[in-house]
GROMACS .gro file of C-alpha atoms in nm:
model
  361
    1UNK     CA    1   7.258  21.755  -3.482
    2UNK     CA    2   7.363  21.982  -3.197
    3UNK     CA    3   7.173  22.282  -3.070
    4UNK     CA    4   7.343  22.554  -2.866
    5UNK     CA    5   7.103  22.768  -2.665
    6UNK     CA    6   7.217  23.085  -2.490
    7UNK     CA    7   6.987  23.172  -2.204
    8UNK     CA    8   6.965  23.431  -1.928
    9UNK     CA    9   6.724  23.579  -1.675
   10UNK     CA   10   6.490  23.837  -1.818
   11UNK     CA   11   6.191  23.983  -1.635
   12UNK     CA   12   6.196  23.705  -1.381
   13UNK     CA   13   6.219  23.404  -1.615
   14UNK     CA   14   6.464  23.216  -1.834
   15UNK     CA   15   6.490  23.368  -2.183
   16UNK     CA   16   6.662  23.164  -2.456
   17UNK     CA   17   6.564  23.381  -2.754
   18UNK     CA   18   6.714  23.725  -2.693
   19UNK     CA   19   7.069  23.642  -2.598
   20UNK     CA   20   7.309  23.632  -2.891
   21UNK     CA   21   7.633  23.446  -2.831
   22UNK     CA   22   7.963  23.421  -3.013
   23UNK     CA   23   8.089  23.061  -3.008
   24UNK     CA   24   8.467  23.043  -3.030
   25UNK     CA   25   8.722  22.793  -3.153
   26UNK     CA   26   9.046  22.994  -3.154
   27UNK     CA   27   9.293  22.709  -3.210
   28UNK     CA   28   9.454  22.809  -2.881
   29UNK     CA   29   9.301  22.807  -2.534
   30UNK     CA   30   8.934  22.825  -2.633
   31UNK     CA   31   8.886  22.505  -2.828
   32UNK     CA   32   8.518  22.427  -2.881
   33UNK     CA   33   8.505  22.063  -2.980
   34UNK     CA   34   8.327  21.729  -2.980
   35UNK     CA   35   8.501  21.413  -2.861
   36UNK     CA   36   8.430  21.047  -2.933
   37UNK     CA   37   8.597  20.816  -2.680
   38UNK     CA   38   8.602  20.441  -2.743
   39UNK     CA   39   8.420  20.252  -2.468
   40UNK     CA   40   8.645  19.949  -2.507
   41UNK     CA   41   8.963  20.161  -2.522
   42UNK     CA   42   8.915  20.499  -2.347
   43UNK     CA   43   9.262  20.612  -2.459
   44UNK     CA   44   9.136  20.621  -2.818
   45UNK     CA   45   8.979  20.965  -2.864
   46UNK     CA   46   8.854  21.119  -3.189
   47UNK     CA   47   8.825  21.499  -3.171
   48UNK     CA   48   8.626  21.728  -3.398
   49UNK     CA   49   8.695  22.102  -3.358
   50UNK     CA   50   8.395  22.322  -3.434
   51UNK     CA   51   8.419  22.568  -3.718
   52UNK     CA   52   8.750  22.463  -3.862
   53UNK     CA   53   8.589  22.280  -4.153
   54UNK     CA   54   8.239  22.426  -4.165
   55UNK     CA   55   8.298  22.616  -4.488
   56UNK     CA   56   8.411  22.302  -4.671
   57UNK     CA   57   8.056  22.178  -4.713
   58UNK     CA   58   7.811  22.451  -4.822
   59UNK     CA   59   7.516  22.221  -4.753
   60UNK     CA   60   7.585  22.236  -4.378
   61UNK     CA   61   7.484  22.520  -4.148
   62UNK     CA   62   7.775  22.715  -3.997
   63UNK     CA   63   7.904  22.565  -3.675
   64UNK     CA   64   8.022  22.894  -3.523
   65UNK     CA   65   7.727  23.129  -3.499
   66UNK     CA   66   7.604  23.433  -3.312
   67UNK     CA   67   7.246  23.308  -3.293
   68UNK     CA   68   7.082  23.011  -3.131
   69UNK     CA   69   7.057  22.740  -3.392
   70UNK     CA   70   7.100  22.375  -3.466
   71UNK     CA   71   7.389  22.269  -3.683
   72UNK     CA   72   7.514  21.951  -3.842
   73UNK     CA   73   7.870  21.827  -3.851
   74UNK     CA   74   8.037  21.613  -4.114
   75UNK     CA   75   8.310  21.418  -3.938
   76UNK     CA   76   8.477  21.338  -4.270
   77UNK     CA   77   8.568  21.705  -4.318
   78UNK     CA   78   8.817  21.705  -4.029
   79UNK     CA   79   9.131  21.521  -4.148
   80UNK     CA   80   9.272  21.481  -3.798
   81UNK     CA   81   8.951  21.328  -3.664
   82UNK     CA   82   9.036  20.978  -3.788
   83UNK     CA   83   8.785  20.714  -3.894
   84UNK     CA   84   8.546  20.568  -3.640
   85UNK     CA   85   8.529  20.189  -3.631
   86UNK     CA   86   8.208  20.023  -3.747
   87UNK     CA   87   8.009  19.849  -3.471
   88UNK     CA   88   8.221  20.014  -3.200
   89UNK     CA   89   8.056  20.198  -2.909
   90UNK     CA   90   8.170  20.546  -2.809
   91UNK     CA   91   8.107  20.790  -2.526
   92UNK     CA   92   8.041  21.126  -2.691
   93UNK     CA   93   8.093  21.462  -2.523
   94UNK     CA   94   8.148  21.826  -2.609
   95UNK     CA   95   8.296  22.146  -2.469
   96UNK     CA   96   8.194  22.490  -2.601
   97UNK     CA   97   8.342  22.836  -2.527
   98UNK     CA   98   8.205  23.183  -2.591
   99UNK     CA   99   8.423  23.485  -2.669
  100UNK     CA  100   8.442  23.575  -2.298
  101UNK     CA  101   8.583  23.239  -2.205
  102UNK     CA  102   8.264  23.104  -2.050
  103UNK     CA  103   8.245  22.732  -2.097
  104UNK     CA  104   7.983  22.457  -2.120
  105UNK     CA  105   8.162  22.133  -2.050
  106UNK     CA  106   7.983  21.809  -2.136
  107UNK     CA  107   8.284  21.598  -2.219
  108UNK     CA  108   8.155  21.331  -1.982
  109UNK     CA  109   7.807  21.206  -1.897
  110UNK     CA  110   7.646  21.345  -2.212
  111UNK     CA  111   7.597  21.066  -2.467
  112UNK     CA  112   7.720  20.729  -2.346
  113UNK     CA  113   7.774  20.397  -2.520
  114UNK     CA  114   7.660  20.520  -2.863
  115UNK     CA  115   7.721  20.255  -3.129
  116UNK     CA  116   7.878  20.366  -3.455
  117UNK     CA  117   7.699  20.171  -3.727
  118UNK     CA  118   7.756  20.204  -4.101
  119UNK     CA  119   7.660  19.847  -4.195
  120UNK     CA  120   7.358  19.818  -4.422
  121UNK     CA  121   7.107  19.575  -4.270
  122UNK     CA  122   7.022  19.254  -4.450
  123UNK     CA  123   6.665  19.150  -4.522
  124UNK     CA  124   6.552  18.801  -4.614
  125UNK     CA  125   6.210  18.701  -4.743
  126UNK     CA  126   6.013  18.402  -4.616
  127UNK     CA  127   5.676  18.254  -4.703
  128UNK     CA  128   5.433  18.082  -4.468
  129UNK     CA  129   5.133  18.128  -4.241
  130UNK     CA  130   5.349  18.167  -3.929
  131UNK     CA  131   5.696  18.318  -3.899
  132UNK     CA  132   5.814  18.007  -3.716
  133UNK     CA  133   5.732  17.801  -4.024
  134UNK     CA  134   5.941  17.988  -4.278
  135UNK     CA  135   6.292  17.876  -4.176
  136UNK     CA  136   6.448  17.533  -4.209
  137UNK     CA  137   6.669  17.385  -3.940
  138UNK     CA  138   6.974  17.480  -4.145
  139UNK     CA  139   6.881  17.846  -4.134
  140UNK     CA  140   6.768  17.868  -4.495
  141UNK     CA  141   6.441  18.045  -4.550
  142UNK     CA  142   6.187  17.850  -4.749
  143UNK     CA  143   6.107  17.951  -5.105
  144UNK     CA  144   5.748  17.861  -5.169
  145UNK     CA  145   5.474  17.817  -5.423
  146UNK     CA  146   5.124  17.951  -5.379
  147UNK     CA  147   4.789  17.874  -5.535
  148UNK     CA  148   4.465  18.073  -5.522
  149UNK     CA  149   4.403  18.243  -5.188
  150UNK     CA  150   4.582  18.454  -4.927
  151UNK     CA  151   4.959  18.412  -4.909
  152UNK     CA  152   5.168  18.552  -4.622
  153UNK     CA  153   5.503  18.706  -4.713
  154UNK     CA  154   5.756  18.787  -4.439
  155UNK     CA  155   6.048  19.030  -4.439
  156UNK     CA  156   6.305  18.956  -4.166
  157UNK     CA  157   6.563  19.229  -4.103
  158UNK     CA  158   6.894  19.085  -3.981
  159UNK     CA  159   6.982  18.719  -3.972
  160UNK     CA  160   6.760  18.436  -3.853
  161UNK     CA  161   6.918  18.457  -3.506
  162UNK     CA  162   6.991  18.832  -3.482
  163UNK     CA  163   6.723  19.101  -3.506
  164UNK     CA  164   6.795  19.433  -3.677
  165UNK     CA  165   6.496  19.656  -3.608
  166UNK     CA  166   6.376  19.916  -3.855
  167UNK     CA  167   6.198  20.227  -3.721
  168UNK     CA  168   6.039  20.299  -4.059
  169UNK     CA  169   5.760  20.100  -4.218
  170UNK     CA  170   5.898  19.884  -4.501
  171UNK     CA  171   5.719  19.879  -4.833
  172UNK     CA  172   5.668  19.570  -5.046
  173UNK     CA  173   5.622  19.547  -5.423
  174UNK     CA  174   5.561  19.231  -5.627
  175UNK     CA  175   5.651  19.195  -5.993
  176UNK     CA  176   5.455  18.899  -6.129
  177UNK     CA  177   5.333  18.764  -6.460
  178UNK     CA  178   5.069  18.982  -6.621
  179UNK     CA  179   4.989  19.348  -6.582
  180UNK     CA  180   4.857  19.324  -6.224
  181UNK     CA  181   5.177  19.387  -6.029
  182UNK     CA  182   5.156  19.498  -5.667
  183UNK     CA  183   5.289  19.852  -5.638
  184UNK     CA  184   5.478  19.974  -5.332
  185UNK     CA  185   5.259  19.902  -5.028
  186UNK     CA  186   5.314  19.924  -4.652
  187UNK     CA  187   5.392  19.605  -4.462
  188UNK     CA  188   5.271  19.530  -4.108
  189UNK     CA  189   5.494  19.464  -3.805
  190UNK     CA  190   5.481  19.171  -3.570
  191UNK     CA  191   5.364  19.306  -3.235
  192UNK     CA  192   5.662  19.403  -3.023
  193UNK     CA  193   5.924  19.320  -3.286
  194UNK     CA  194   6.022  19.565  -3.559
  195UNK     CA  195   6.262  19.322  -3.722
  196UNK     CA  196   5.975  19.104  -3.850
  197UNK     CA  197   5.719  19.245  -4.094
  198UNK     CA  198   5.459  19.076  -4.312
  199UNK     CA  199   5.214  19.133  -4.594
  200UNK     CA  200   4.915  18.918  -4.694
  201UNK     CA  201   4.905  18.885  -5.071
  202UNK     CA  202   4.584  18.762  -5.233
  203UNK     CA  203   4.629  18.541  -5.539
  204UNK     CA  204   4.340  18.567  -5.785
  205UNK     CA  205   4.193  18.265  -5.963
  206UNK     CA  206   4.126  18.460  -6.283
  207UNK     CA  207   4.461  18.386  -6.444
  208UNK     CA  208   4.541  18.402  -6.812
  209UNK     CA  209   4.833  18.310  -7.033
  210UNK     CA  210   4.916  18.641  -7.201
  211UNK     CA  211   5.143  18.853  -6.978
  212UNK     CA  212   5.088  19.160  -7.196
  213UNK     CA  213   4.709  19.143  -7.189
  214UNK     CA  214   4.599  18.950  -6.880
  215UNK     CA  215   4.616  19.096  -6.530
  216UNK     CA  216   4.740  18.774  -6.372
  217UNK     CA  217   4.957  18.503  -6.525
  218UNK     CA  218   5.108  18.209  -6.339
  219UNK     CA  219   5.485  18.197  -6.295
  220UNK     CA  220   5.772  18.342  -6.094
  221UNK     CA  221   5.697  18.651  -5.882
  222UNK     CA  222   5.973  18.878  -5.753
  223UNK     CA  223   5.946  19.062  -5.420
  224UNK     CA  224   6.114  19.399  -5.355
  225UNK     CA  225   6.144  19.560  -5.012
  226UNK     CA  226   6.214  19.934  -4.986
  227UNK     CA  227   6.185  20.236  -4.754
  228UNK     CA  228   6.332  20.060  -4.449
  229UNK     CA  229   6.640  20.179  -4.261
  230UNK     CA  230   6.800  20.078  -3.934
  231UNK     CA  231   6.822  20.309  -3.633
  232UNK     CA  232   7.150  20.449  -3.762
  233UNK     CA  233   6.984  20.547  -4.088
  234UNK     CA  234   7.154  20.282  -4.301
  235UNK     CA  235   6.945  20.171  -4.598
  236UNK     CA  236   6.879  19.800  -4.643
  237UNK     CA  237   7.060  19.568  -4.880
  238UNK     CA  238   6.859  19.408  -5.163
  239UNK     CA  239   6.638  19.132  -5.022
  240UNK     CA  240   6.742  18.770  -5.058
  241UNK     CA  241   6.515  18.471  -5.121
  242UNK     CA  242   6.289  18.718  -5.297
  243UNK     CA  243   6.108  18.499  -5.550
  244UNK     CA  244   5.811  18.267  -5.522
  245UNK     CA  245   5.600  18.073  -5.767
  246UNK     CA  246   5.234  18.140  -5.842
  247UNK     CA  247   5.058  17.827  -5.968
  248UNK     CA  248   4.680  17.841  -5.993
  249UNK     CA  249   4.642  17.581  -6.269
  250UNK     CA  250   4.566  17.215  -6.182
  251UNK     CA  251   4.740  16.925  -6.357
  252UNK     CA  252   4.570  16.780  -6.662
  253UNK     CA  253   4.585  16.456  -6.863
  254UNK     CA  254   4.736  16.553  -7.196
  255UNK     CA  255   4.786  16.213  -7.356
  256UNK     CA  256   4.651  15.857  -7.336
  257UNK     CA  257   4.696  15.533  -7.530
  258UNK     CA  258   4.540  15.187  -7.503
  259UNK     CA  259   4.716  14.853  -7.532
  260UNK     CA  260   4.638  14.655  -7.848
  261UNK     CA  261   4.475  14.384  -7.637
  262UNK     CA  262   4.262  14.642  -7.450
  263UNK     CA  263   4.419  14.536  -7.119
  264UNK     CA  264   4.550  14.875  -7.004
  265UNK     CA  265   4.559  15.244  -7.079
  266UNK     CA  266   4.869  15.461  -7.034
  267UNK     CA  267   4.798  15.821  -6.931
  268UNK     CA  268   5.038  16.114  -6.913
  269UNK     CA  269   4.980  16.423  -6.700
  270UNK     CA  270   5.116  16.770  -6.758
  271UNK     CA  271   5.169  17.062  -6.520
  272UNK     CA  272   5.383  17.366  -6.588
  273UNK     CA  273   5.531  17.401  -6.240
  274UNK     CA  274   5.507  17.070  -6.052
  275UNK     CA  275   5.752  16.778  -6.062
  276UNK     CA  276   5.476  16.513  -6.050
  277UNK     CA  277   5.118  16.449  -5.940
  278UNK     CA  278   5.009  16.326  -5.596
  279UNK     CA  279   4.700  16.199  -5.417
  280UNK     CA  280   4.705  16.451  -5.129
  281UNK     CA  281   4.682  16.829  -5.132
  282UNK     CA  282   5.008  16.841  -4.935
  283UNK     CA  283   5.198  16.745  -5.249
  284UNK     CA  284   5.275  16.389  -5.139
  285UNK     CA  285   5.141  16.038  -5.180
  286UNK     CA  286   5.153  15.810  -5.483
  287UNK     CA  287   4.847  15.781  -5.703
  288UNK     CA  288   4.623  15.480  -5.639
  289UNK     CA  289   4.357  15.301  -5.844
  290UNK     CA  290   4.082  15.476  -5.649
  291UNK     CA  291   4.210  15.813  -5.770
  292UNK     CA  292   4.083  15.748  -6.124
  293UNK     CA  293   3.742  15.700  -6.279
  294UNK     CA  294   3.696  15.500  -6.600
  295UNK     CA  295   3.379  15.538  -6.805
  296UNK     CA  296   3.281  15.320  -7.099
  297UNK     CA  297   3.024  15.427  -7.357
  298UNK     CA  298   2.900  15.337  -7.705
  299UNK     CA  299   2.965  14.986  -7.831
  300UNK     CA  300   2.828  14.666  -7.682
  301UNK     CA  301   3.079  14.598  -7.403
  302UNK     CA  302   3.056  14.716  -7.046
  303UNK     CA  303   3.280  14.660  -6.749
  304UNK     CA  304   3.227  14.334  -6.558
  305UNK     CA  305   2.887  14.331  -6.392
  306UNK     CA  306   2.741  14.561  -6.657
  307UNK     CA  307   2.906  14.869  -6.506
  308UNK     CA  308   2.967  15.178  -6.715
  309UNK     CA  309   3.183  15.336  -6.446
  310UNK     CA  310   3.471  15.173  -6.254
  311UNK     CA  311   3.824  15.220  -6.119
  312UNK     CA  312   4.136  15.059  -6.267
  313UNK     CA  313   4.228  14.724  -6.114
  314UNK     CA  314   4.599  14.811  -6.096
  315UNK     CA  315   4.828  15.111  -6.145
  316UNK     CA  316   5.193  15.130  -6.241
  317UNK     CA  317   5.414  15.440  -6.251
  318UNK     CA  318   5.606  15.409  -6.576
  319UNK     CA  319   5.791  15.740  -6.529
  320UNK     CA  320   5.721  16.081  -6.382
  321UNK     CA  321   5.381  16.195  -6.509
  322UNK     CA  322   5.308  15.863  -6.684
  323UNK     CA  323   5.087  15.590  -6.535
  324UNK     CA  324   4.971  15.256  -6.673
  325UNK     CA  325   4.615  15.175  -6.563
  326UNK     CA  326   4.497  14.814  -6.588
  327UNK     CA  327   4.140  14.802  -6.714
  328UNK     CA  328   3.864  14.598  -6.548
  329UNK     CA  329   3.741  14.291  -6.732
  330UNK     CA  330   3.468  14.346  -6.987
  331UNK     CA  331   3.138  14.161  -6.972
  332UNK     CA  332   3.138  14.074  -7.342
  333UNK     CA  333   3.350  14.092  -7.651
  334UNK     CA  334   3.377  14.457  -7.764
  335UNK     CA  335   3.255  14.555  -8.108
  336UNK     CA  336   3.520  14.824  -8.153
  337UNK     CA  337   3.289  15.119  -8.100
  338UNK     CA  338   3.358  15.148  -7.728
  339UNK     CA  339   3.501  15.475  -7.595
  340UNK     CA  340   3.675  15.472  -7.257
  341UNK     CA  341   3.714  15.805  -7.079
  342UNK     CA  342   3.972  15.850  -6.800
  343UNK     CA  343   3.936  16.130  -6.546
  344UNK     CA  344   4.062  16.214  -6.196
  345UNK     CA  345   3.812  16.111  -5.932
  346UNK     CA  346   3.603  16.390  -5.778
  347UNK     CA  347   3.354  16.314  -5.501
  348UNK     CA  348   3.058  16.548  -5.486
  349UNK     CA  349   3.019  16.737  -5.159
  350UNK     CA  350   2.979  16.925  -4.965
  351UNK     CA  351   3.265  16.936  -4.935
  352UNK     CA  352   3.391  16.835  -5.276
  353UNK     CA  353   3.673  16.580  -5.241
  354UNK     CA  354   3.949  16.576  -5.502
  355UNK     CA  355   4.197  16.293  -5.551
  356UNK     CA  356   4.477  16.413  -5.780
  357UNK     CA  357   4.690  16.722  -5.709
  358UNK     CA  358   5.009  16.895  -5.816
  359UNK     CA  359   5.276  16.989  -5.559
  360UNK     CA  360   5.100  17.301  -5.437
  361UNK     CA  361   4.766  17.120  -5.404
   0.00000   0.00000   0.00000
C-alpha cells in the first residue's frame, strides 16, 4: 500500500487534510511511477506507472486521485512491468507529480533490499518433550507413538536448518479415532523464535473401541496446521510428518498351551500397535523368567518346596509374541486337577513396578 499526503501550512501548522491534489501520469514528461531495481543487478529495473492500469481491477482503489488516500497496486496489471524473480531482493522507489509539475522523488533511499517472496513456506511436524529431540541425525523428523498423558507436538516452519518465521499464530487440529477430535486451537511459540511452535496434547485413558460412539479410540491421529503465513503473506504448504499413533492399551496374553508332559507352557501376547513385548518401558529388552508369575491351584501338586507361586525356570522366544516358559518341578505327581495361571509380574508399590511392556511403554 502507498499513501500520498498533500500538506501545507495553515494557521501556523502543517495541515494534511484540507489540501486536495491532482496526481498526474501523463505518459509524457510527468510520469508518476514506482520502480523496483534488482540489488544484485542494478541495471534490471521494473517500472510500474500509476493510473495506467487502475481501472482493470475494480477491487482496487484508484491510483490517481484528488484526495489523500491509500491505494493498492497490482503489478500483474502492467504488461510492461515484467515478472519479479522469486527470492530476489530489490530496492524500491517512487516518483510522483502533481498537475503543476511539482515532484516528490523517492526513487532512491526509500525501501531498500526488499525481498520478493512468493514461495509458500513448508511446515514439518515433530513429536517429543524437547525440540532438540524430534529430529534424527539424517534430518528426518521422528514420527512417534503416545500413551496416556501429555504429548508435545511441534510445528517447525522451514527446514530443519533454515527458519521461516510466521508472524501469525498457527492453529492445530487433530483428527483421531472417536468423536473427541481437537478442533482448531492456537499453538504456542518458542521464546524468541517464531519458526518453532508447539502444543501440549493430553491423551485420555478412557478409550473405547467404537469410533462412532466413544470419544477416544486408539489408532492413527492426523495433525493439521492452519492460519500461519510468512512475512510476505504466503500461506503454508500442507504439513508433512503429520500423523502419530495413540496407544493406551497394554499388551495381553491371548493364548496359552501346555506341553503333554507338563514341562512347559507356551504363551502368546497380542497388541494392536506394537511389534513385540519388552521388559522395559523404553520399548527394549528381552523378556526374562523374572518377568512372569506362575500360580498353581486346585489338585494335589505344588511347585517344588510346596510353593503355589513361582517364576519359570527358563524362557525361550519361539517367534515374535510367542514365548515358551519352562515350568518349575512339582513336589508330587499331579492328579490332573491342577490349574496353572500365567501373568505378567507386577510388584506392589509405591511405586508399582511393572515388568512387561509394549513399544510405547
